[in-house]
Amino acid sequence: MTAAGLTSLAVSWWSSPIDRSIDDGGATDTYFPRLDPVAFAARGVVPVAHAAFAFVLGVALGLVIRRTLPAMATTFALYAAVQIAVPMWIRSHLAAAERTTVPIEPDGAPVSIQEGAEEIVAHPEVPGAWETSQQTLNAAGHPAPVPSSFADCLRTGSSPPTLQQFEGCLADLGALGYEQQVTYQPAGNFWTLQWAETGLYLGLALALSGFCAWWIRRRAV
């Protein structure tokens, strides 16, 4: 835990000029904002809680399995699963998110397409934010799939569409009233998310510690 804390302190200190630049509207194409799932886990107080949870998880599995290598392998697998699950499904709900709706137009927020032009991703100018979800809205403001006419507009045979063609198709889609709703965690939520996730991991560590005490007393009887 001490090593994790010192490493996090060093990383946070080294990257602080980059973080300030991004939060102030700097170049986000070059550096990840500190709310990015990978960067977030290496900053602040969260790494200390991660280390505490990993240690107690290993102790608990060692008590139950009672074989060193299988316990180590199981600890690694479970810890990796938790480290994947928390950023994907839990972290974004630990603080109140914000939403913004941006029009789909060539001169608006940068837009990219995915899944064969069946999904649109907008990137509004929100410095340092972590975009957690996207939704396409129709002219009535209701969630709707991207119309097939957009994919037809982009179809050029074997070659990719030109920039002018792409912008023209975006303009046609915007003229139909389609917009993109973006849900994100603002940069100001960094410490709120840090303390919330720290509490989550320390709570898990305490629960596992209680389990270890119960398991030892149970086997001693």
mmCIF file of C-alpha atoms in Angstrom:
data_model
loop_
_atom_site.group_PDB
_atom_site.id
_atom_site.type_symbol
_atom_site.label_atom_id
_atom_site.label_comp_id
_atom_site.label_asym_id
_atom_site.label_seq_id
_atom_site.Cartn_x
_atom_site.Cartn_y
_atom_site.Cartn_z
ATOM 1 C CA MET A 1 0.000 0.000 0.000
ATOM 2 C CA THR A 2 2.878 2.362 0.802
ATOM 3 C CA ALA A 3 4.591 1.568 -2.497
ATOM 4 C CA ALA A 4 1.330 2.115 -4.405
ATOM 5 C CA GLY A 5 0.779 5.429 -2.627
ATOM 6 C CA LEU A 6 4.296 6.684 -3.348
ATOM 7 C CA THR A 7 4.078 5.599 -6.990
ATOM 8 C CA SER A 8 0.718 7.331 -7.383
ATOM 9 C CA LEU A 9 2.128 10.484 -5.786
ATOM 10 C CA ALA A 10 5.040 10.474 -8.229
ATOM 11 C CA VAL A 11 2.770 9.895 -11.243
ATOM 12 C CA SER A 12 0.319 12.592 -10.109
ATOM 13 C CA TRP A 13 3.143 15.103 -9.573
ATOM 14 C CA TRP A 14 4.783 14.338 -12.927
ATOM 15 C CA SER A 15 1.526 14.533 -14.894
ATOM 16 C CA SER A 16 0.046 17.585 -13.133
ATOM 17 C CA PRO A 17 1.117 20.077 -15.880
ATOM 18 C CA ILE A 18 -0.477 17.814 -18.505
ATOM 19 C CA ASP A 19 -3.675 17.501 -16.450
ATOM 20 C CA ARG A 20 -3.921 21.277 -16.026
ATOM 21 C CA SER A 21 -3.399 21.781 -19.751
ATOM 22 C CA ILE A 22 -6.164 19.322 -20.655
ATOM 23 C CA ASP A 23 -8.601 20.668 -18.035
ATOM 24 C CA ASP A 24 -8.020 24.164 -19.409
ATOM 25 C CA GLY A 25 -8.834 23.048 -22.955
ATOM 26 C CA GLY A 26 -5.430 21.821 -24.110
ATOM 27 C CA ALA A 27 -4.653 19.174 -26.719
ATOM 28 C CA THR A 28 -6.659 16.075 -25.784
ATOM 29 C CA ASP A 29 -5.537 14.276 -28.940
ATOM 30 C CA THR A 30 -2.052 13.832 -27.486
ATOM 31 C CA TYR A 31 -2.699 13.039 -23.827
ATOM 32 C CA PHE A 32 -5.408 11.182 -21.966
ATOM 33 C CA PRO A 33 -7.399 13.220 -19.418
ATOM 34 C CA ARG A 34 -6.917 12.065 -15.844
ATOM 35 C CA LEU A 35 -10.489 10.711 -15.807
ATOM 36 C CA ASP A 36 -9.596 8.255 -18.544
ATOM 37 C CA PRO A 37 -9.990 4.752 -17.022
ATOM 38 C CA VAL A 38 -6.294 3.886 -17.418
ATOM 39 C CA ALA A 39 -4.956 7.211 -16.128
ATOM 40 C CA PHE A 40 -7.509 7.376 -13.297
ATOM 41 C CA ALA A 41 -6.273 4.136 -11.717
ATOM 42 C CA ALA A 42 -2.718 5.513 -11.458
ATOM 43 C CA ARG A 43 -3.533 8.847 -9.798
ATOM 44 C CA GLY A 44 -4.723 10.111 -6.435
ATOM 45 C CA VAL A 45 -5.641 7.788 -3.556
ATOM 46 C CA VAL A 46 -7.284 4.984 -5.544
ATOM 47 C CA PRO A 47 -4.072 2.935 -6.057
ATOM 48 C CA VAL A 48 -3.706 2.597 -2.260
ATOM 49 C CA ALA A 49 -7.215 1.151 -1.987
ATOM 50 C CA HIS A 50 -6.532 -1.145 -4.949
ATOM 51 C CA ALA A 51 -3.412 -2.462 -3.202
ATOM 52 C CA ALA A 52 -5.292 -3.042 0.067
ATOM 53 C CA PHE A 53 -8.042 -4.959 -1.724
ATOM 54 C CA ALA A 54 -5.548 -7.055 -3.722
ATOM 55 C CA PHE A 55 -3.609 -7.975 -0.573
ATOM 56 C CA VAL A 56 -6.637 -8.991 1.484
ATOM 57 C CA LEU A 57 -8.111 -10.850 -1.503
ATOM 58 C CA GLY A 58 -4.900 -12.875 -1.733
ATOM 59 C CA VAL A 59 -4.968 -13.607 1.999
ATOM 60 C CA ALA A 60 -8.604 -14.735 1.858
ATOM 61 C CA LEU A 61 -8.040 -17.013 -1.116
ATOM 62 C CA GLY A 62 -4.891 -18.400 0.504
ATOM 63 C CA LEU A 63 -6.899 -19.328 3.590
ATOM 64 C CA VAL A 64 -9.558 -21.067 1.537
ATOM 65 C CA ILE A 65 -7.465 -22.778 -1.150
ATOM 66 C CA ARG A 66 -4.404 -23.492 1.061
ATOM 67 C CA ARG A 67 -2.112 -24.003 -1.943
ATOM 68 C CA THR A 68 0.228 -21.197 -2.942
ATOM 69 C CA LEU A 69 0.245 -21.277 -6.748
ATOM 70 C CA PRO A 70 -3.506 -21.926 -7.216
ATOM 71 C CA ALA A 71 -4.248 -19.169 -4.685
ATOM 72 C CA MET A 72 -1.960 -16.743 -6.527
ATOM 73 C CA ALA A 73 -3.494 -17.589 -9.898
ATOM 74 C CA THR A 74 -7.044 -17.237 -8.557
ATOM 75 C CA THR A 75 -6.168 -13.928 -6.886
ATOM 76 C CA PHE A 76 -4.753 -12.582 -10.136
ATOM 77 C CA ALA A 77 -7.807 -13.688 -12.127
ATOM 78 C CA LEU A 78 -10.356 -12.263 -9.674
ATOM 79 C CA TYR A 79 -8.456 -9.008 -9.190
ATOM 80 C CA ALA A 80 -8.165 -8.548 -12.961
ATOM 81 C CA ALA A 81 -11.905 -9.206 -13.339
ATOM 82 C CA VAL A 82 -12.711 -6.566 -10.717
ATOM 83 C CA GLN A 83 -10.321 -4.085 -12.348
ATOM 84 C CA ILE A 84 -12.173 -4.563 -15.631
ATOM 85 C CA ALA A 85 -15.694 -4.527 -14.164
ATOM 86 C CA VAL A 86 -15.353 -1.384 -12.036
ATOM 87 C CA PRO A 87 -14.308 1.041 -14.836
ATOM 88 C CA MET A 88 -16.775 -0.479 -17.294
ATOM 89 C CA TRP A 89 -19.944 -0.699 -15.189
ATOM 90 C CA ILE A 90 -19.526 0.864 -11.743
ATOM 91 C CA ARG A 91 -17.195 3.888 -11.733
ATOM 92 C CA SER A 92 -19.374 6.049 -13.970
ATOM 93 C CA HIS A 93 -22.227 5.732 -11.424
ATOM 94 C CA LEU A 94 -20.173 6.795 -8.393
ATOM 95 C CA ALA A 95 -20.736 10.504 -9.100
ATOM 96 C CA ALA A 96 -23.482 12.470 -10.810
ATOM 97 C CA ALA A 97 -22.869 12.555 -14.565
ATOM 98 C CA GLU A 98 -23.705 15.409 -16.913
ATOM 99 C CA ARG A 99 -25.292 15.361 -20.350
ATOM 100 C CA THR A 100 -25.047 17.554 -23.376
ATOM 101 C CA THR A 101 -26.864 17.387 -26.705
ATOM 102 C CA VAL A 102 -24.965 18.434 -29.803
ATOM 103 C CA PRO A 103 -26.372 18.904 -33.296
ATOM 104 C CA ILE A 104 -25.090 16.673 -36.069
ATOM 105 C CA GLU A 105 -23.570 19.039 -38.569
ATOM 106 C CA PRO A 106 -20.273 19.356 -40.471
ATOM 107 C CA ASP A 107 -19.155 22.452 -38.547
ATOM 108 C CA GLY A 108 -20.266 21.166 -35.130
ATOM 109 C CA ALA A 109 -18.571 18.791 -32.700
ATOM 110 C CA PRO A 110 -16.209 16.261 -34.327
ATOM 111 C CA VAL A 111 -18.133 13.144 -35.348
ATOM 112 C CA SER A 112 -16.956 9.628 -36.165
ATOM 113 C CA ILE A 113 -18.887 6.582 -37.340
ATOM 114 C CA GLN A 114 -18.735 2.993 -36.128
ATOM 115 C CA GLU A 115 -20.270 -0.396 -36.919
ATOM 116 C CA GLY A 116 -20.548 0.230 -40.641
ATOM 117 C CA ALA A 117 -22.195 3.669 -40.307
ATOM 118 C CA GLU A 118 -24.845 2.260 -37.965
ATOM 119 C CA GLU A 119 -23.526 4.180 -34.957
ATOM 120 C CA ILE A 120 -22.419 7.796 -34.571
ATOM 121 C CA VAL A 121 -19.981 9.056 -31.941
ATOM 122 C CA ALA A 122 -19.718 12.789 -31.233
ATOM 123 C CA HIS A 123 -16.862 14.435 -29.348
ATOM 124 C CA PRO A 124 -18.033 17.743 -27.869
ATOM 125 C CA GLU A 125 -15.508 20.252 -26.547
ATOM 126 C CA VAL A 126 -15.619 19.371 -22.842
ATOM 127 C CA PRO A 127 -12.006 19.625 -21.589
ATOM 128 C CA GLY A 128 -10.838 16.782 -19.368
ATOM 129 C CA ALA A 129 -14.179 14.952 -19.445
ATOM 130 C CA TRP A 130 -14.687 11.192 -19.554
ATOM 131 C CA GLU A 131 -17.393 10.330 -22.085
ATOM 132 C CA THR A 132 -19.318 7.355 -20.713
ATOM 133 C CA SER A 133 -22.165 6.855 -23.205
ATOM 134 C CA GLN A 134 -23.673 8.170 -26.430
ATOM 135 C CA GLN A 135 -27.192 8.144 -27.803
ATOM 136 C CA THR A 136 -28.600 9.314 -31.120
ATOM 137 C CA LEU A 137 -31.857 11.292 -30.856
ATOM 138 C CA ASN A 138 -34.392 11.854 -33.620
ATOM 139 C CA ALA A 139 -36.197 15.104 -34.382
ATOM 140 C CA ALA A 140 -38.693 14.402 -31.575
ATOM 141 C CA GLY A 141 -35.844 14.060 -29.044
ATOM 142 C CA HIS A 142 -36.306 10.311 -28.604
ATOM 143 C CA PRO A 143 -33.523 7.690 -28.809
ATOM 144 C CA ALA A 144 -33.426 6.267 -32.330
ATOM 145 C CA PRO A 145 -31.048 4.271 -34.520
ATOM 146 C CA VAL A 146 -29.125 6.029 -37.248
ATOM 147 C CA PRO A 147 -31.360 5.895 -40.362
ATOM 148 C CA SER A 148 -30.297 3.589 -43.167
ATOM 149 C CA SER A 149 -30.256 6.594 -45.514
ATOM 150 C CA PHE A 150 -27.050 7.744 -43.799
ATOM 151 C CA ALA A 151 -25.231 4.514 -44.651
ATOM 152 C CA ASP A 152 -26.615 4.668 -48.192
ATOM 153 C CA CYS A 153 -25.321 8.227 -48.516
ATOM 154 C CA LEU A 154 -21.818 7.140 -47.502
ATOM 155 C CA ARG A 155 -21.720 4.110 -49.796
ATOM 156 C CA THR A 156 -19.126 4.526 -52.571
ATOM 157 C CA GLY A 157 -18.343 0.958 -53.534
ATOM 158 C CA SER A 158 -14.900 -0.237 -52.542
ATOM 159 C CA SER A 159 -13.344 3.153 -51.742
ATOM 160 C CA PRO A 160 -13.992 5.106 -48.522
ATOM 161 C CA PRO A 161 -16.168 8.226 -48.722
ATOM 162 C CA THR A 162 -14.418 11.530 -49.302
ATOM 163 C CA LEU A 163 -14.434 14.281 -46.683
ATOM 164 C CA GLN A 164 -16.850 16.339 -48.764
ATOM 165 C CA GLN A 165 -19.206 13.370 -49.096
ATOM 166 C CA PHE A 166 -19.011 12.654 -45.359
ATOM 167 C CA GLU A 167 -19.798 16.268 -44.490
ATOM 168 C CA GLY A 168 -22.688 16.299 -46.949
ATOM 169 C CA CYS A 169 -24.170 13.136 -45.397
ATOM 170 C CA LEU A 170 -23.816 14.676 -41.921
ATOM 171 C CA ALA A 171 -25.589 17.789 -43.128
ATOM 172 C CA ASP A 172 -28.455 15.686 -44.519
ATOM 173 C CA LEU A 173 -28.741 13.835 -41.201
ATOM 174 C CA GLY A 174 -28.739 17.094 -39.254
ATOM 175 C CA ALA A 175 -31.412 18.509 -41.550
ATOM 176 C CA LEU A 176 -33.650 15.617 -40.512
ATOM 177 C CA GLY A 177 -33.351 16.828 -36.917
ATOM 178 C CA TYR A 178 -31.003 14.143 -35.573
ATOM 179 C CA GLU A 179 -28.793 15.047 -32.622
ATOM 180 C CA GLN A 180 -26.256 13.267 -30.436
ATOM 181 C CA GLN A 181 -26.677 13.070 -26.660
ATOM 182 C CA VAL A 182 -23.396 12.590 -24.803
ATOM 183 C CA THR A 183 -23.204 11.532 -21.152
ATOM 184 C CA TYR A 184 -19.925 12.299 -19.431
ATOM 185 C CA GLN A 185 -18.147 12.750 -16.124
ATOM 186 C CA PRO A 186 -16.757 16.318 -15.988
ATOM 187 C CA ALA A 187 -13.146 16.947 -15.004
ATOM 188 C CA GLY A 188 -14.316 18.464 -11.702
ATOM 189 C CA ASN A 189 -15.605 15.058 -10.564
ATOM 190 C CA PHE A 190 -12.094 13.606 -10.345
ATOM 191 C CA TRP A 191 -11.768 13.695 -6.558
ATOM 192 C CA THR A 192 -15.405 12.754 -5.987
ATOM 193 C CA LEU A 193 -14.848 9.605 -8.045
ATOM 194 C CA GLN A 194 -11.480 8.999 -6.378
ATOM 195 C CA TRP A 195 -12.886 9.022 -2.846
ATOM 196 C CA ALA A 196 -15.987 7.047 -3.837
ATOM 197 C CA GLU A 197 -13.951 4.297 -5.492
ATOM 198 C CA THR A 198 -11.478 4.296 -2.592
ATOM 199 C CA GLY A 199 -14.377 3.712 -0.212
ATOM 200 C CA LEU A 200 -15.678 0.922 -2.432
ATOM 201 C CA TYR A 201 -12.364 -0.976 -2.490
ATOM 202 C CA LEU A 202 -11.664 -0.411 1.205
ATOM 203 C CA GLY A 203 -15.171 -1.663 1.982
ATOM 204 C CA LEU A 204 -14.458 -4.821 0.001
ATOM 205 C CA ALA A 205 -11.135 -5.204 1.820
ATOM 206 C CA LEU A 206 -12.845 -4.864 5.211
ATOM 207 C CA ALA A 207 -15.506 -7.393 4.218
ATOM 208 C CA LEU A 208 -12.815 -9.859 3.164
ATOM 209 C CA SER A 209 -10.949 -9.229 6.437
ATOM 210 C CA GLY A 210 -14.106 -10.100 8.345
ATOM 211 C CA PHE A 211 -14.435 -13.245 6.258
ATOM 212 C CA CYS A 212 -10.833 -14.195 7.079
ATOM 213 C CA ALA A 213 -11.458 -13.767 10.823
ATOM 214 C CA TRP A 214 -14.624 -15.859 10.573
ATOM 215 C CA TRP A 215 -12.855 -18.571 8.560
ATOM 216 C CA ILE A 216 -9.977 -18.842 11.047
ATOM 217 C CA ARG A 217 -12.319 -19.046 14.056
ATOM 218 C CA ARG A 218 -14.451 -21.613 12.249
ATOM 219 C CA ARG A 219 -11.463 -23.889 11.551
ATOM 220 C CA ALA A 220 -10.108 -23.424 15.068
ATOM 221 C CA VAL A 221 -13.290 -24.718 16.693
#
